[in-house]
Each structure stands twice: as structure tokens, then as C-alpha cells.
Tab-separated table of C-alpha atoms in Angstrom:
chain	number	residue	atom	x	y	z
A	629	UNK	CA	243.131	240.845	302.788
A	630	UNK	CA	242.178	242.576	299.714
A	631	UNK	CA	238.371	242.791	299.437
A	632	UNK	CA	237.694	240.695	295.830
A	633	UNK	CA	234.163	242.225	295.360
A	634	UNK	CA	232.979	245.141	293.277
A	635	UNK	CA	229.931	247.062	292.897
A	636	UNK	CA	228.968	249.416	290.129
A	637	UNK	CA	224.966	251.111	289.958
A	638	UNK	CA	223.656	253.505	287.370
A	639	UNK	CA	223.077	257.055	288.525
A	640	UNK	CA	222.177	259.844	286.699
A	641	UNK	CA	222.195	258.148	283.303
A	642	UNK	CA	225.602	256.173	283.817
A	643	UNK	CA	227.203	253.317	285.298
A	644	UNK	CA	229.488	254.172	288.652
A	645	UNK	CA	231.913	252.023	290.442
A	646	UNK	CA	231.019	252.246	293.702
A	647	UNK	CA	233.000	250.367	297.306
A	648	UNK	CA	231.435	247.339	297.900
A	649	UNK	CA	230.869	248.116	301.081
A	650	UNK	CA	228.909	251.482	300.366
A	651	UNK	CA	225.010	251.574	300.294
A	652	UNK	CA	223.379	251.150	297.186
A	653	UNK	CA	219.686	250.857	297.585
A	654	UNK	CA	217.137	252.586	300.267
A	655	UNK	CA	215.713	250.945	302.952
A	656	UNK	CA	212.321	251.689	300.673
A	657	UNK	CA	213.224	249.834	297.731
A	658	UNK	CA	210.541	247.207	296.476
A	659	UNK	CA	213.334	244.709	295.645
A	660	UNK	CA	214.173	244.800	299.398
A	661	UNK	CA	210.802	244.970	301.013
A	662	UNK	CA	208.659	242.346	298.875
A	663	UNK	CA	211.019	240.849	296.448
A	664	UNK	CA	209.639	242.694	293.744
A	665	UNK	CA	212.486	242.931	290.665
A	666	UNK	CA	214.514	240.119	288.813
A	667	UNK	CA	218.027	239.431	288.295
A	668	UNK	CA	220.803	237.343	285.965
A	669	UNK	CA	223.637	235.573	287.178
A	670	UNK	CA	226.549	236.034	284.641
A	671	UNK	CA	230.008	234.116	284.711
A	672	UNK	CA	233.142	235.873	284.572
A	673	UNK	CA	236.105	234.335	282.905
A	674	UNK	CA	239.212	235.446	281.998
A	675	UNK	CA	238.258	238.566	283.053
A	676	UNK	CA	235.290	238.590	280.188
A	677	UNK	CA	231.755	237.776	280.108
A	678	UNK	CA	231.413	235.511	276.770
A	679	UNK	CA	227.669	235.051	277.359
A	680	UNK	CA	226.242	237.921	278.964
A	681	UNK	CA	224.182	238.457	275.415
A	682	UNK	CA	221.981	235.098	276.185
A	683	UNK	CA	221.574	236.413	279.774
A	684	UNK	CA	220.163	239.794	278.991
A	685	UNK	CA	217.834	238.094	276.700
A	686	UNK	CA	216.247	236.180	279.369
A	687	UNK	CA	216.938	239.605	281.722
A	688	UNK	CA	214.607	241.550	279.943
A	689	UNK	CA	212.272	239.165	279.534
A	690	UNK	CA	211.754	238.692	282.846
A	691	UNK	CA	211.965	242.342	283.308
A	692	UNK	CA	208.231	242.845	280.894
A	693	UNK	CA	206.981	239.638	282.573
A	694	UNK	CA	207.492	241.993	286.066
A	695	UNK	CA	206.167	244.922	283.929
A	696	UNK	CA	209.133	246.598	285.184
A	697	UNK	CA	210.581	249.897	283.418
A	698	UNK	CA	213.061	248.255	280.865
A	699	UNK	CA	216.682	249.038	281.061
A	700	UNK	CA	218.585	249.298	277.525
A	701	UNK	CA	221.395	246.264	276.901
A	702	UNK	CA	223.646	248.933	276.595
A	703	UNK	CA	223.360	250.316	279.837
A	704	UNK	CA	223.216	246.341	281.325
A	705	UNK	CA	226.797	246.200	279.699
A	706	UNK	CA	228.199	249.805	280.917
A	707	UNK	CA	227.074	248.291	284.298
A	708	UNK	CA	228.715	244.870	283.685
A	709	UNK	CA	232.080	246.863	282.479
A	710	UNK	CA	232.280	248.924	285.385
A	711	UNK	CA	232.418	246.283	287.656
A	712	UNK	CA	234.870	243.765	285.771
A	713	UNK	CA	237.225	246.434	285.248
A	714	UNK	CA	240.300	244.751	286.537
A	715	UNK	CA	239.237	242.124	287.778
A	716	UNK	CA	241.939	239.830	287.921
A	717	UNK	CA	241.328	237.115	284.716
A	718	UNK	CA	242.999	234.126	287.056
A	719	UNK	CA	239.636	234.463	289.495
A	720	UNK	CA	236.055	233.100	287.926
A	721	UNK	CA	233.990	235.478	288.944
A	722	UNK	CA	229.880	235.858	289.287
A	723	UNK	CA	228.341	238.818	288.266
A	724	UNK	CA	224.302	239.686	289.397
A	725	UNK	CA	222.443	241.954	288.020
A	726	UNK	CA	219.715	243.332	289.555
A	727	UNK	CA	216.687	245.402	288.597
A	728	UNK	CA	214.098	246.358	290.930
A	729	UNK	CA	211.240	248.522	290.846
A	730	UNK	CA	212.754	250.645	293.784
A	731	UNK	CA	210.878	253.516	295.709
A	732	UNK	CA	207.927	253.443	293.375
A	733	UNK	CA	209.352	256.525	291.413
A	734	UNK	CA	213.123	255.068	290.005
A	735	UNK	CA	214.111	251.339	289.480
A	736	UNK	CA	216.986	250.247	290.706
A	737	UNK	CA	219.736	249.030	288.488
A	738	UNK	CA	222.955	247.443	289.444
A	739	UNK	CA	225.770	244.904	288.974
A	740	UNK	CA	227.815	243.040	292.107
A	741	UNK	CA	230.300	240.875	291.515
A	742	UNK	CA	232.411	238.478	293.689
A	743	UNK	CA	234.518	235.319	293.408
A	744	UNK	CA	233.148	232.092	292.234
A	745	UNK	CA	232.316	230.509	295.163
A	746	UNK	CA	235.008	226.977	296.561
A	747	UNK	CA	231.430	225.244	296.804
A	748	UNK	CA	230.313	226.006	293.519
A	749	UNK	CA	234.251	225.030	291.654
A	750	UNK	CA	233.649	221.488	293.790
A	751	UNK	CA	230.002	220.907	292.926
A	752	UNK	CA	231.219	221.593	289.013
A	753	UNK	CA	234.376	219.264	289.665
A	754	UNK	CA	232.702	216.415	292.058
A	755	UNK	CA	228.617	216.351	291.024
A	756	UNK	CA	225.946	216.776	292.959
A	757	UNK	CA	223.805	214.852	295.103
A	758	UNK	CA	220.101	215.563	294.575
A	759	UNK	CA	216.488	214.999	296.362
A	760	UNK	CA	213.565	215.439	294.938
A	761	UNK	CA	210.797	217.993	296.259
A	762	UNK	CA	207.790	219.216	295.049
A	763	UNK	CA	206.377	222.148	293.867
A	764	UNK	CA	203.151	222.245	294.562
A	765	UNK	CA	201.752	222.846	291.742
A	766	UNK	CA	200.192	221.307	288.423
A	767	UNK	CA	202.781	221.180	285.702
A	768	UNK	CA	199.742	223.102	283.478
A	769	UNK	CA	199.048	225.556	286.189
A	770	UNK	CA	201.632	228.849	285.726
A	771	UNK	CA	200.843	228.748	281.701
A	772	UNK	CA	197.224	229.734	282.295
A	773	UNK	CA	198.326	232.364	285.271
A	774	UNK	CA	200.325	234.905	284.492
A	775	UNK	CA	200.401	236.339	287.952
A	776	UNK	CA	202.795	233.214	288.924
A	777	UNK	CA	205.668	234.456	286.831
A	778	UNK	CA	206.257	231.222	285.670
A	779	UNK	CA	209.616	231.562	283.336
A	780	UNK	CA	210.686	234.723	284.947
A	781	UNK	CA	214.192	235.243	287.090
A	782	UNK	CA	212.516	237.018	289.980
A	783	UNK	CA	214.376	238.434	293.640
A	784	UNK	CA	211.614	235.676	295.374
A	785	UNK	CA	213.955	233.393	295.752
A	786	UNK	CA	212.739	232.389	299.461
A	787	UNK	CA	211.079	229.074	298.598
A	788	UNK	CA	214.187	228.301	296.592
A	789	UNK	CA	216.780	229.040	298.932
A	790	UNK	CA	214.482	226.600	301.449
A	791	UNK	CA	214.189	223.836	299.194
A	792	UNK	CA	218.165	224.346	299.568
A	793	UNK	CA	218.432	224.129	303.096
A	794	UNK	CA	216.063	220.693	303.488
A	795	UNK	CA	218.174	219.489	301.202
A	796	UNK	CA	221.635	220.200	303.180
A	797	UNK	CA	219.369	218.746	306.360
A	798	UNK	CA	218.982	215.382	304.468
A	799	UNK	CA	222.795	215.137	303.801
A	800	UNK	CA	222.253	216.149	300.060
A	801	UNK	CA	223.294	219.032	297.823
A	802	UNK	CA	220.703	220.386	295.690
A	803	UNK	CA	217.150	219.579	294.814
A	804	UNK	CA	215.153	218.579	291.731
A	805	UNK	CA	211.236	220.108	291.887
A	806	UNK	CA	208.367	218.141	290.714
A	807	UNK	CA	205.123	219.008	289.912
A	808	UNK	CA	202.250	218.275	291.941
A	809	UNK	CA	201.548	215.114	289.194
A	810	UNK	CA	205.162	214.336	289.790
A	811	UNK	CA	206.230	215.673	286.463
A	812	UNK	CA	210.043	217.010	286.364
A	813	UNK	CA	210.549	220.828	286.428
A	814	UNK	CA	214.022	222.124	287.632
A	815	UNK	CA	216.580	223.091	290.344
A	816	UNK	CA	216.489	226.217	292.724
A	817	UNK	CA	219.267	227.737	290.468
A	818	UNK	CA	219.251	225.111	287.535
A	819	UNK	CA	218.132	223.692	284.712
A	820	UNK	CA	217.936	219.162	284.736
A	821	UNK	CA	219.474	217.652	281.960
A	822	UNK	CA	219.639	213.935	281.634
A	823	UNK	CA	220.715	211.236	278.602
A	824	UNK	CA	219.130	208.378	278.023
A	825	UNK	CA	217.756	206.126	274.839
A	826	UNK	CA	221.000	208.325	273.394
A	827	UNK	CA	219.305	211.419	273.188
A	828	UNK	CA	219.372	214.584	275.895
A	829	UNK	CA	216.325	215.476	277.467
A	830	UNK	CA	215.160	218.575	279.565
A	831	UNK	CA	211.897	219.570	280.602
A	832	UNK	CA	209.482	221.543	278.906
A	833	UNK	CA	209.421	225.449	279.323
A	834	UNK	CA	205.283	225.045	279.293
A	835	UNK	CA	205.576	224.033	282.637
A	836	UNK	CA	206.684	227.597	283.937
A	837	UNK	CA	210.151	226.725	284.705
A	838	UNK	CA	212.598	229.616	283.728
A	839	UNK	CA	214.821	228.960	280.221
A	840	UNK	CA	218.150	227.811	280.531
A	841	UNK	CA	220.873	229.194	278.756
A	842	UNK	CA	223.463	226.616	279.207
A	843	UNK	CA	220.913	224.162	278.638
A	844	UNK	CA	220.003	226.196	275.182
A	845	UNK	CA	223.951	226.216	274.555
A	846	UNK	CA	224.945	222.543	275.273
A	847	UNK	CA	221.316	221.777	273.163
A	848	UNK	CA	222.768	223.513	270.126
A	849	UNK	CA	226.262	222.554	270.589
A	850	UNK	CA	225.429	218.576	271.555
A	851	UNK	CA	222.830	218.782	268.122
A	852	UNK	CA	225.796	220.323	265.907
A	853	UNK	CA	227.912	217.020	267.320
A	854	UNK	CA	225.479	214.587	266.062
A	855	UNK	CA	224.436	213.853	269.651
A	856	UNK	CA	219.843	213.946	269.603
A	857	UNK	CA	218.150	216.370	272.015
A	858	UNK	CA	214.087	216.172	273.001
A	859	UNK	CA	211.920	218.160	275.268
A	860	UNK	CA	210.507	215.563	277.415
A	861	UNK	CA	207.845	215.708	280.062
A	862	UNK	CA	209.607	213.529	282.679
A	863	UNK	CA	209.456	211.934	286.064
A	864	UNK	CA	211.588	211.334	288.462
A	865	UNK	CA	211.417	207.270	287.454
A	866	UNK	CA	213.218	208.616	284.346
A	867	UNK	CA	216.277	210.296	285.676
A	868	UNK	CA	216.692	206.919	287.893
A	869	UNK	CA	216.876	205.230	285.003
A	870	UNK	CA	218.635	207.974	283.057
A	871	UNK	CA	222.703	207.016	281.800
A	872	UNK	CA	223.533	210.042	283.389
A	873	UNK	CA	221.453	213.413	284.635
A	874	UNK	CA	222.917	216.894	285.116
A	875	UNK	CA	222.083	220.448	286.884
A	876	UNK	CA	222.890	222.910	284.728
A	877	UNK	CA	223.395	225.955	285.470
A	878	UNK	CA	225.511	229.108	284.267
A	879	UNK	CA	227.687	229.361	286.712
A	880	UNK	CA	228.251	226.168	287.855
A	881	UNK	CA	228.132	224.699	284.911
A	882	UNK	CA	227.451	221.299	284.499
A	883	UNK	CA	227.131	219.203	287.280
A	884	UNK	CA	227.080	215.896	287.193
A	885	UNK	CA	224.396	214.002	289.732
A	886	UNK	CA	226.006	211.349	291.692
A	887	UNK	CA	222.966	210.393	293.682
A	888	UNK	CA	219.344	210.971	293.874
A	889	UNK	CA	216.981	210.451	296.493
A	890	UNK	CA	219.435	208.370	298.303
A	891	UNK	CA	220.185	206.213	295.187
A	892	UNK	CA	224.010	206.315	294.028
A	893	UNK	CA	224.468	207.127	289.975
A	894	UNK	CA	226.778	207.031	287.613
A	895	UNK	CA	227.093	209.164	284.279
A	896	UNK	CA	228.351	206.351	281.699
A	897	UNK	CA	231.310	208.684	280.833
A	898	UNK	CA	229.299	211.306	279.600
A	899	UNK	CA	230.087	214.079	281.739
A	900	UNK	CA	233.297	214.729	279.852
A	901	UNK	CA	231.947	215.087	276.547
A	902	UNK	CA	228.538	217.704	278.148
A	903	UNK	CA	231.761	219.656	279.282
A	904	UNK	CA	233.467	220.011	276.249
A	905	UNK	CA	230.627	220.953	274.044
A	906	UNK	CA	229.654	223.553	276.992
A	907	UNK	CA	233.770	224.653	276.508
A	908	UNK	CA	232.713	225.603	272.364
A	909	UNK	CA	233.063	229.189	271.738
């Protein structure tokens, strides 16, 4: 079976293609040992990357929030080249880059890219079904402390990825967080989106949660269309009585939420028309 992953990582001033299965990072490196570095999660289609630009805006971002050494665009797309090159344009593929602040002398910089995963193409396809957790914290809280990272992409992903496994355990799919008031913040890996009063609402960015560029692109695209869009501070009493509420993410897309906390949902049709102003070049 031919290994659908590749690998590229700049050395010596330039991106290399390297096996997938070859080491790319010491044992030492930061990003490995305490999490310390940020990433982007770009979508590969047709072979192309149509909106790696609004991902490394938000990658270097991130990367001065981390004070990490900055990495030019133009070596984030060298990186990003190496690896798609070939990549068969019938496969959606996912392509991370990573930047860490590696053994304390020279970040680490790299792209990995693999197949889209069958979950992910179902979750986009079917919806989702959500729970909501919280947070633990104040919705004011990360504003005022810097230290908490709040809006950057970071490698800490370990409360995330746990907030993803409860949910599994409960018989659901993904989560929604919630302040420690109960106001509405995001998903592990996603941005919530929901319609009601005919107008799309997400939360606000005050709140620390990390900027969405799909929900930035469907936001522009659903205004252009004559379709309202608000910043909101919600709860999760307004999703349940939302016409329809969405994770967004830009991989996945958008996908629809088919029950929360237990509760089936519908989307009032809506779905259809999120995708096809997401589909807009």
C-alpha cells in the first residue's frame, strides 16, 4: 500500500522533502517536551491550497503571541510546495504546519501532510452531535492575561483533545466550550456558528477564543448574499433555540449540529446554502 503522507522541513535556509517516516525533530525540541510552538491546519484540494494566505495570517500571529522567531510567508509556502508536490488532486488532503521553538538555539519549521481523514468527510457530510463543556474560565479572563494565549493556535492541545474523548464517552462527537458564566466560546478544533432571528452569529474574539477563518470567509461571503451576520455573546439556551448551529472549521468545513446535549436539531435547510457560500472562490 502506497504510503499517502509527505513530509517536507526547512534546513539550511530551504524547504526539503523528506520520507515520512524519517525523523524530523530531536528528542530536545520544546514543541515535543512542553508543547511550546503553534501550528495551522491547511486544506488541500485539487492538489492546491486556495486559502493558505488567511492561515498564515493567523500563523504568524500566533507565532509573536508565542514570541517565537518569525518564519517569512515565503518560506511557509516553499514548505507547503514541497510537500503537495504530486499529491494526487482526487485525495483532500490536510496540511500542518508546525513551528516550534526547538532546542533553544533553532526553531523548528515544518509541513506534514496526509489524507483527509473518512471521519472528518462524514462529520462534513452527516453533522455533528455536540455536548457542551466548560472552560473554566471567565469569558473576560484571557483578554487581561496575556500569558493564557488566548487567540493563539498553540501545540497544547491536551485539554482539547480530552474534551474530545468525554465527548466520544457520552456517545457524542464534538464539544462546544463555555465559559465559566456559561457564555459560548468554541470547539476543540472549531469555530460555532449558528442562525437565528435571520442573522448568523458567532462568538466574540474578546473572549480569547482563536479567529476563524472559515467563519471570517462564510461572514463575508453570507454578508455579500444579503444574508445579516452579528458577533453575539451567547449561551448555550441560544443555540437550542438557534434554526440551525454549525462547527466550523477549515478542514471540515461546515458541519452541521444534529444534536446537542442530548437534544435532536434540525438546520431549517440552511446547511446547503452555508455550503455554497463557503464553495465561493
Amino acid at each position: 500500500m502506497v504510503d499517502q503522507r509527505a513530509v517536507a522541513v526547512w534546513r539550511d535556509g530551504g524547504a526539503v522533502r523528506v520520507p515520512a517516516d524519517q525523523p524530523v525533530v530531536t528528542a530536545f525540541d520544546a514543541g515535543l517536551a512542553r508543547g511550546d510552538g503553534v501550528f495551522e491546519s491547511v486544506l488541500v484540494d485539487a492538489g492546491a491550497t486556495p486559502r493558505l494566505a488567511d492561515h498564515l495570517v493567523r500563523l504568524q500571529r500566533s507565532t509573536a503571541l508565542l514570541d517565537l522567531p518569525a518564519v517569512p510567508d515565503d518560506a511557509w509556502r516553499a514548505l507547503v510546495a514541497a510537500a503537495t508536490e504530486g499529491w494526487p488532486a482526487d485525495v483532500e488532503g490536510v496540511c500542518r504546519l508546525f513551528l516550534t521553538r526547538g532546542d533553544g538555539t533553532t526553531p523548528t519549521a515544518l509541513a506534514l501532510l496526509a489524507p483527509v481523514g473518512a471521519d472528518v468527510l462524514a462529520q462534513r457530510r452527516d453533522g455533528v452531535r455536540v455536548v457542551a463543556l466548560t472552560y473554566g474560565l471567565a469569558a473576560d479572563v484571557r483578554a487581561g492575561a496575556p500569558w493564557l494565549l488566548g487567540g493563539a493556535k498553540t501545540l497544547s492541545y491536551a485539554v482539547n483533545m480530552a474534551a474530545q474523548r468525554h465527548a466520544h464517552a457520552v456517545g457524542a462527537d464534538d464539544v462546544v466550550f463555555t465559559s465559566a458564566e456559561g457564555r459560548l466560546l468554541e470547539g476543540p478544533t472549531s469555530t460555532v456558528v449558528w442562525a437565528a432571528g435571520g442573522t448568523l452569529h458567532t462568538p466574540p474574539l474578546d473572549t480569547g477564543i482563536l479567529a476563524g477563518t472559515t467563519q471570517a470567509r462564510l461572514f463575508a461571503a453570507a454578508r455579500a448574499d444579503g444574508w445579516p451576520t452579528a458577533v453575539t455573546p451567547g449561551t448555550v439556551a441560544d443555540l437550542h433555540g438557534a434554526d440551525a448551529v454549525w462547527l466550523l472549521s477549515g478542514i471540515r468545513g461546515a458541519a452541521p449540529v444534529t444534536a446537542l446535549d442530548g437534544v435532536e436539531r434540525g438546520d431549517a435547510g440552511l446547511t446547503a446554502r452555508v455550503q455554497e457560500l463557503l464553495a465561493r472562490p
